[in-house]
Amino acid sequence: MAGRQKLTATQLAGLVALLLGTLVICNDFTALNVVIPSIETAFKVDVTTAQWVISGYALVFGVCIVTAGRLADMFGRRRIFFIGMTIFCSFSLIGGLAENAWVLLGARALMGIGGSMIWPSLIGMMYGLLPEERAALAGGLLMGVAGIGNGMGPMLGGFFADYLSWRWIFFINVPVGIIAVLAIFWAVPKDGDDDTKEGIDYPGILALSLGLFLLMLLLDISADFGWLSPMVISMFAVSIFLLSLFAFIEKRAGLDALVPEDVFSNKDFRFSNISVLLVSAIYFGTLLYLPQFMVKDLGFSALQAGAGLLPMLGMFALSSFVAAPLYDRLGPKLVISIGVLCLGVGVFILSWLQAGTTFASLVPGMLIVGIGTGLFYSSITTAAITSIDPARSSLASAIIFMVQNAGGAVGLGLTTAIVVSAPSLADGIDRAFFVNAIMALVALVVSLLYVAGPLTRDNLLPWRKENAEELAE
């Protein structure tokens, strides 16, 4: 550890600039969650329509992100970031000025294209900026700031809705986005010359985009139409066909493949994503139903429920920062496994809630879940991205995000199915969180057996290795 390369002033300035961009995109993800009632009132629409301000953005973001990550690796991450931020800020301004709901929904959906270009570009630039031995620092800072942004979002959204206007959630993106662009233009080195011999896999892009669109759309509407409705079943069948067609196309696309063979066949990357899928299924369900319990059983307002998640989100951010030195000291497998274990323990504690449970009783479980997810996401991101060619880092981050969203959607569906079948909300959450705790055990086994990295005495007792090295010197 003593021999690690010290960061230069240029690298530090680049980190600050990239983290500002991370804050913009992550804050925007959650800021609108608490202002849906304000949008309903402003445009005289029902909650089903207003909710598409969130769902439409997430849908387009999820559909486009793999393509955007591949383009960033091919044509330059800084270049794709600038294009993405221009799209994001332009349609954010249009959304803030919208005179009817349809303009707002359209602008918000198109913001998803910009966001999908920003996120993998940021991650690729972050890991490319730092030397390989400091990769854990990139993951820790990235997820720590992402946690801060996600935690700030509901608070900032509630402040604007109460004291200014919900429109300022859109307006604020413009000056902050411009500052992020200028900072990255100044502090992050230019992209290398575009000498790629790889082409754009248009059939693969089309098959993947349509398949993901249908899959994510059916996950969103299944609660309204039912999982066994003919429309949902048909959409599922077509999406599976399109995603299978995508895999078939990729096998024959060679260097032009949207997801090249070296990524498809990488065992460490594949099992990292399986861990992400399982953990996200657990975490997203927790994020959805804890606020619902606070509102419906504890009588919290939407803003108070958003603030009620701060123990979990704050600990997520803090443990993400701590994860970097732990990753360097203990290795990826152990830190990731500790994170999954903490998540399982925290969810198990939360599964004991009942109708008379107080907010104070929720805090210990939320803190432990925050510790676990912070350690997990920062470490698994670094482990997955560093397991493949650095030239593929933006694509890798995009795939991780896509898998995270897919796991979250599956988890929300499973948790919702358990909750609605119970006699009360508290009973349903109790049962669902117990199932999630069991799922965490499965994720722990996957992490211990298959995630990259050794599990040796030196990992478990790192101070003994350091003492031996000092004696040898």
XYZ file of C-alpha atoms in Angstrom:
473
model
C 0.000 0.000 0.000
C 2.907 2.323 0.633
C 3.920 2.088 -3.014
C 0.632 3.322 -4.440
C 0.953 6.099 -6.992
C 0.017 9.524 -5.616
C -2.658 11.395 -7.553
C -1.550 14.457 -9.483
C -3.236 17.862 -9.308
C -4.676 17.226 -12.782
C -6.176 13.910 -11.683
C -7.664 15.478 -8.553
C -9.207 18.306 -10.581
C -10.594 15.763 -13.035
C -12.109 13.754 -10.176
C -13.880 16.819 -8.792
C -15.263 17.667 -12.239
C -16.500 14.117 -12.850
C -18.081 13.893 -9.410
C -19.975 17.122 -10.115
C -21.397 15.478 -13.228
C -22.288 12.411 -11.133
C -24.131 14.620 -8.648
C -26.219 16.185 -11.441
C -27.435 12.890 -12.879
C -28.021 11.106 -9.536
C -29.836 14.026 -7.916
C -32.165 14.203 -10.913
C -33.021 10.498 -10.575
C -34.848 11.021 -7.271
C -35.782 14.720 -7.135
C -39.147 14.225 -8.853
C -40.282 11.379 -6.588
C -41.909 13.744 -4.069
C -43.469 16.281 -6.480
C -45.834 14.033 -8.447
C -48.856 15.535 -6.584
C -47.712 19.040 -7.600
C -47.501 17.971 -11.262
C -50.970 16.389 -11.025
C -52.381 19.688 -9.753
C -50.510 21.867 -12.255
C -51.732 19.964 -15.326
C -54.972 18.486 -13.908
C -53.927 14.896 -14.662
C -54.233 11.743 -12.574
C -51.356 9.995 -10.811
C -51.124 7.326 -13.528
C -50.252 9.989 -16.108
C -48.044 12.067 -13.812
C -46.050 8.982 -12.785
C -44.725 8.726 -16.348
C -42.510 11.727 -15.590
C -40.454 9.196 -13.628
C -41.230 6.015 -15.555
C -40.697 7.525 -19.021
C -37.254 8.820 -18.106
C -36.227 5.510 -16.515
C -37.575 3.549 -19.486
C -35.664 5.521 -22.132
C -32.542 5.652 -19.946
C -32.575 1.871 -19.489
C -33.235 1.148 -23.163
C -30.448 3.400 -24.464
C -27.679 2.946 -21.909
C -25.915 -0.116 -23.372
C -25.781 1.478 -26.820
C -24.554 4.739 -25.273
C -21.845 2.919 -23.313
C -20.596 1.174 -26.437
C -20.554 4.445 -28.397
C -18.597 6.114 -25.577
C -15.920 3.407 -25.751
C -15.778 3.650 -29.543
C -15.892 7.397 -30.167
C -14.663 8.959 -26.935
C -16.183 9.237 -23.476
C -15.666 12.967 -23.115
C -17.257 13.579 -26.511
C -20.307 11.423 -25.741
C -20.603 13.073 -22.314
C -20.751 16.548 -23.872
C -23.409 15.433 -26.358
C -25.391 13.729 -23.592
C -25.260 16.726 -21.252
C -26.362 19.036 -24.080
C -29.405 16.825 -24.732
C -30.103 16.485 -21.005
C -29.963 20.216 -20.230
C -31.843 21.287 -23.378
C -34.827 19.059 -22.686
C -34.638 19.828 -18.973
C -35.208 23.488 -19.860
C -38.097 22.533 -22.161
C -39.589 20.398 -19.382
C -39.408 23.280 -16.933
C -41.197 25.568 -19.403
C -43.825 22.969 -20.414
C -47.372 24.307 -20.711
C -49.060 20.897 -20.785
C -48.406 17.412 -19.475
C -47.533 15.892 -22.855
C -44.710 18.368 -23.503
C -43.387 17.630 -20.006
C -43.562 13.857 -20.500
C -41.915 14.069 -23.922
C -39.125 16.313 -22.651
C -38.542 14.063 -19.663
C -38.326 10.965 -21.871
C -35.797 12.667 -24.160
C -33.790 13.668 -21.086
C -33.383 9.911 -20.643
C -31.368 9.760 -23.878
C -28.995 12.389 -22.512
C -28.784 10.695 -19.127
C -27.978 7.347 -20.731
C -25.013 8.969 -22.496
C -23.793 10.815 -19.405
C -23.638 7.922 -16.918
C -21.412 5.362 -18.714
C -19.216 8.172 -20.036
C -18.656 9.465 -16.501
C -17.742 6.027 -15.185
C -15.435 5.298 -18.112
C -13.655 8.638 -17.649
C -13.405 8.070 -13.885
C -11.698 4.675 -14.171
C -9.589 5.881 -17.105
C -8.372 8.936 -15.185
C -6.883 6.993 -12.262
C -4.073 4.422 -12.299
C -5.226 0.797 -12.091
C -4.103 0.372 -8.479
C -6.447 3.228 -7.464
C -9.506 1.745 -9.185
C -11.205 1.118 -5.831
C -10.989 4.845 -5.107
C -12.911 5.542 -8.308
C -15.676 3.127 -7.319
C -15.880 4.435 -3.760
C -16.048 8.100 -4.755
C -18.486 7.419 -7.568
C -20.987 5.483 -5.449
C -20.500 7.761 -2.449
C -21.388 10.863 -4.443
C -24.191 8.937 -6.177
C -25.590 8.133 -2.723
C -25.374 11.792 -1.717
C -27.113 12.820 -4.942
C -29.874 10.250 -4.512
C -30.361 11.362 -0.909
C -30.422 15.062 -1.799
C -32.928 14.579 -4.617
C -36.136 14.165 -2.583
C -35.102 16.937 -0.183
C -34.291 19.354 -3.002
C -37.462 18.411 -4.877
C -39.562 18.951 -1.762
C -37.908 22.320 -1.107
C -38.588 23.562 -4.635
C -42.184 22.302 -4.573
C -42.901 23.946 -1.204
C -41.070 27.269 -1.607
C -40.580 27.947 -5.348
C -42.051 25.607 -7.964
C -41.561 22.018 -9.063
C -40.329 23.532 -12.364
C -37.083 24.511 -10.654
C -36.144 20.832 -10.460
C -35.739 21.078 -14.241
C -34.310 24.603 -14.366
C -31.540 23.877 -11.842
C -30.083 21.200 -14.120
C -29.123 23.782 -16.739
C -26.588 25.947 -14.832
C -25.195 22.983 -12.884
C -24.893 20.972 -16.111
C -23.065 23.840 -17.829
C -20.652 24.086 -14.892
C -20.032 20.317 -15.087
C -19.327 20.538 -18.839
C -16.887 23.436 -18.373
C -15.161 21.681 -15.465
C -14.730 18.434 -17.410
C -13.628 20.326 -20.532
C -10.932 22.011 -18.456
C -9.863 19.189 -16.118
C -10.330 15.876 -17.963
C -7.867 14.993 -20.751
C -9.162 14.917 -24.311
C -10.272 11.680 -25.907
C -7.633 9.887 -27.960
C -7.724 9.922 -31.741
C -10.702 8.054 -33.198
C -8.843 5.169 -34.836
C -11.379 2.440 -34.038
C -11.771 -0.316 -36.589
C -15.065 -1.357 -35.033
C -18.336 -0.468 -36.714
C -21.801 0.201 -35.335
C -23.988 -2.888 -34.993
C -27.306 -1.390 -36.144
C -29.281 -4.686 -36.171
C -28.018 -5.461 -32.668
C -28.943 -1.980 -31.416
C -32.443 -2.317 -32.882
C -33.068 -5.809 -31.451
C -31.718 -4.926 -27.996
C -33.521 -1.581 -27.794
C -36.903 -3.005 -28.797
C -36.461 -6.040 -26.544
C -35.502 -3.930 -23.525
C -38.289 -1.435 -24.253
C -40.963 -4.133 -24.216
C -39.470 -5.892 -21.183
C -39.201 -2.724 -19.092
C -42.612 -1.478 -20.227
C -44.350 -4.715 -19.250
C -42.647 -4.632 -15.841
C -44.020 -1.118 -15.406
C -47.612 -1.844 -16.480
C -47.969 -5.377 -15.093
C -49.301 -4.055 -11.778
C -52.216 -2.418 -13.633
C -53.010 -5.173 -16.148
C -51.929 -8.269 -14.197
C -49.060 -10.649 -14.917
C -51.347 -13.181 -16.628
C -53.141 -10.720 -18.910
C -52.832 -11.555 -22.646
C -51.112 -8.223 -23.359
C -48.416 -8.696 -20.705
C -47.799 -12.317 -21.731
C -47.561 -11.310 -25.411
C -45.150 -8.474 -24.630
C -43.009 -10.838 -22.560
C -42.876 -13.414 -25.369
C -41.920 -10.799 -27.978
C -39.274 -9.253 -25.698
C -37.671 -12.661 -25.064
C -37.669 -13.338 -28.812
C -36.002 -9.977 -29.531
C -33.382 -10.430 -26.803
C -32.641 -13.944 -28.098
C -32.352 -12.485 -31.596
C -29.922 -9.912 -30.190
C -27.727 -12.687 -28.757
C -27.846 -14.477 -32.141
C -26.838 -11.270 -33.974
C -23.990 -10.590 -31.549
C -22.457 -14.030 -32.128
C -22.047 -13.152 -35.813
C -21.159 -9.468 -35.555
C -17.468 -9.944 -34.720
C -15.675 -6.687 -33.894
C -18.820 -4.697 -34.677
C -20.862 -6.408 -31.937
C -22.673 -4.082 -29.553
C -21.522 -6.334 -26.696
C -18.261 -7.928 -27.919
C -17.453 -11.589 -27.306
C -14.738 -10.795 -24.733
C -17.412 -9.170 -22.541
C -20.063 -11.838 -23.168
C -17.691 -14.678 -22.257
C -15.956 -13.107 -19.228
C -16.811 -15.335 -16.250
C -15.865 -12.807 -13.559
C -17.954 -10.091 -15.218
C -20.888 -12.471 -15.635
C -20.994 -13.538 -11.968
C -20.538 -9.948 -10.811
C -23.702 -9.090 -12.711
C -25.579 -12.033 -11.176
C -24.689 -10.608 -7.755
C -25.879 -7.164 -8.860
C -29.164 -8.671 -10.093
C -29.878 -10.370 -6.744
C -28.840 -7.462 -4.526
C -30.790 -4.934 -6.607
C -33.933 -7.073 -6.355
C -33.641 -6.831 -2.563
C -32.611 -3.174 -2.316
C -35.199 -1.703 -4.702
C -38.031 -3.430 -2.837
C -36.734 -1.939 0.406
C -36.538 1.543 -1.126
C -40.144 1.341 -2.349
C -41.935 -0.132 0.650
C -40.212 1.549 3.597
C -41.528 4.994 2.509
C -44.976 3.478 1.934
C -44.975 2.134 5.491
C -43.897 5.547 6.778
C -46.707 7.318 4.905
C -49.558 4.841 5.404
C -48.802 3.467 8.883
C -46.723 6.192 10.538
C -48.595 9.148 9.000
C -45.544 10.779 7.395
C -45.895 13.268 4.547
C -44.129 12.490 1.263
C -41.316 14.882 2.168
C -40.991 13.390 5.654
C -40.856 9.890 4.152
C -38.064 11.025 1.827
C -36.198 12.410 4.828
C -36.953 9.187 6.694
C -34.739 7.288 4.257
C -31.726 9.481 5.065
C -30.278 7.060 7.668
C -30.086 4.390 4.964
C -29.022 6.662 2.096
C -26.533 8.558 4.267
C -24.924 5.330 5.430
C -24.868 4.142 1.806
C -22.811 7.214 0.880
C -20.504 6.942 3.905
C -19.793 3.230 3.478
C -19.153 3.770 -0.240
C -16.310 6.122 0.669
C -14.991 3.621 3.240
C -15.204 0.773 0.715
C -12.187 2.002 -1.285
C -9.510 1.457 1.414
C -11.229 -1.767 2.493
C -11.162 -3.015 -1.108
C -7.420 -2.317 -1.331
C -6.774 -3.953 2.033
C -9.105 -6.967 1.979
C -9.733 -7.599 -1.731
C -13.012 -7.551 -3.672
C -14.495 -10.908 -2.648
C -14.422 -10.224 1.093
C -15.715 -6.629 0.927
C -18.513 -7.594 -1.483
C -19.483 -10.554 0.708
C -19.505 -8.398 3.857
C -21.755 -5.955 2.017
C -24.217 -8.681 1.018
C -24.181 -10.102 4.560
C -24.980 -6.678 6.044
C -27.795 -6.210 3.531
C -29.303 -9.564 4.514
C -29.025 -8.850 8.247
C -30.521 -5.376 7.819
C -33.474 -6.603 5.760
C -34.066 -9.431 8.259
C -34.227 -6.881 11.100
C -36.664 -4.764 9.075
C -38.813 -7.842 8.427
C -39.913 -7.724 12.083
C -41.894 -4.514 11.568
C -45.605 -4.594 12.371
C -48.520 -2.187 12.604
C -47.269 -0.602 15.843
C -43.623 -0.269 14.791
C -42.128 3.198 15.380
C -39.710 5.033 13.104
C -36.945 4.645 15.694
C -37.342 0.867 15.435
C -36.665 1.044 11.698
C -33.415 2.992 12.015
C -31.051 0.113 13.016
C -32.161 -2.020 10.068
C -31.928 0.927 7.666
C -28.406 1.760 8.861
C -27.213 -1.825 8.339
C -28.846 -2.000 4.884
C -27.098 1.282 4.009
C -23.723 -0.084 5.125
C -24.216 -3.257 3.112
C -25.358 -1.635 -0.118
C -22.652 1.032 0.041
C -19.904 -1.569 0.447
C -21.455 -3.798 -2.204
C -22.194 -1.412 -5.071
C -18.901 0.492 -4.979
C -16.850 -2.723 -4.735
C -18.801 -4.790 -7.282
C -18.601 -1.935 -9.794
C -14.827 -1.823 -9.469
C -14.482 -5.630 -9.538
C -16.660 -5.946 -12.645
C -15.117 -3.088 -14.613
C -11.517 -4.061 -13.824
C -12.211 -7.673 -14.857
C -12.419 -6.695 -18.540
C -10.417 -4.672 -21.056
C -10.180 -1.007 -19.911
C -11.265 -0.002 -23.414
C -14.680 -1.519 -22.585
C -15.218 0.259 -19.242
C -18.111 2.486 -20.360
C -19.890 -0.495 -21.920
C -19.261 -2.536 -18.760
C -20.734 0.180 -16.550
C -23.761 0.418 -18.839
C -24.384 -3.333 -18.608
C -24.076 -3.210 -14.815
C -26.639 -0.404 -14.702
C -28.993 -2.305 -17.015
C -28.727 -5.442 -14.843
C -29.259 -3.332 -11.719
C -32.471 -1.906 -13.198
C -33.639 -5.352 -14.308
C -32.994 -6.769 -10.837
C -34.798 -3.824 -9.292
C -37.822 -4.347 -11.539
C -37.958 -8.061 -10.701
C -37.571 -7.285 -7.006
C -40.340 -4.694 -7.094
C -42.630 -7.159 -8.851
C -41.870 -9.942 -6.356
C -42.171 -7.670 -3.322
C -45.416 -6.154 -4.591
C -46.912 -9.592 -5.269
C -46.161 -10.644 -1.678
C -47.393 -7.378 -0.142
C -50.738 -7.248 -1.976
C -51.524 -10.855 -1.027
C -51.180 -10.067 2.702
C -54.027 -8.865 4.963
C -52.244 -5.564 5.740
C -49.326 -3.487 4.488
C -47.242 -4.241 7.588
C -47.846 -7.993 7.287
C -46.983 -7.883 3.582
C -43.727 -6.006 4.157
C -42.848 -8.417 6.966
C -43.250 -11.408 4.631
C -41.588 -9.751 1.633
C -38.538 -8.609 3.599
C -38.124 -12.097 5.094
C -38.084 -13.532 1.548
C -35.554 -10.843 0.601
C -33.350 -11.868 3.534
C -33.336 -15.435 2.182
C -32.483 -14.062 -1.266
C -29.536 -12.251 0.342
C -28.216 -15.642 1.510
C -28.244 -16.810 -2.118
C -26.395 -13.634 -3.149
C -23.867 -14.251 -0.367
C -23.155 -17.767 -1.652
C -22.690 -16.424 -5.206
C -20.327 -13.724 -3.921
C -18.239 -16.104 -1.819
C -17.957 -18.802 -4.488
C -17.874 -16.969 -7.799
C -17.006 -13.256 -7.504
C -13.414 -12.547 -8.554
C -10.664 -12.371 -5.968
C -9.016 -14.726 -3.483
C -10.219 -15.418 0.049
C -7.025 -16.225 1.950
C -5.508 -15.680 5.377
C -3.850 -12.518 4.042
C -7.293 -11.129 3.136
C -8.867 -12.104 6.446
C -5.871 -11.023 8.570
C -4.192 -8.250 6.510
C -2.253 -6.860 9.471
C -0.294 -10.150 9.735
C 0.858 -9.757 6.132
C 1.920 -6.150 6.774
C 3.840 -7.143 9.914
C 5.631 -9.893 7.979
C 6.587 -7.426 5.229
C 7.936 -4.957 7.798
C 10.037 -7.690 9.447
C 11.377 -8.770 6.047
C 12.528 -5.211 5.360
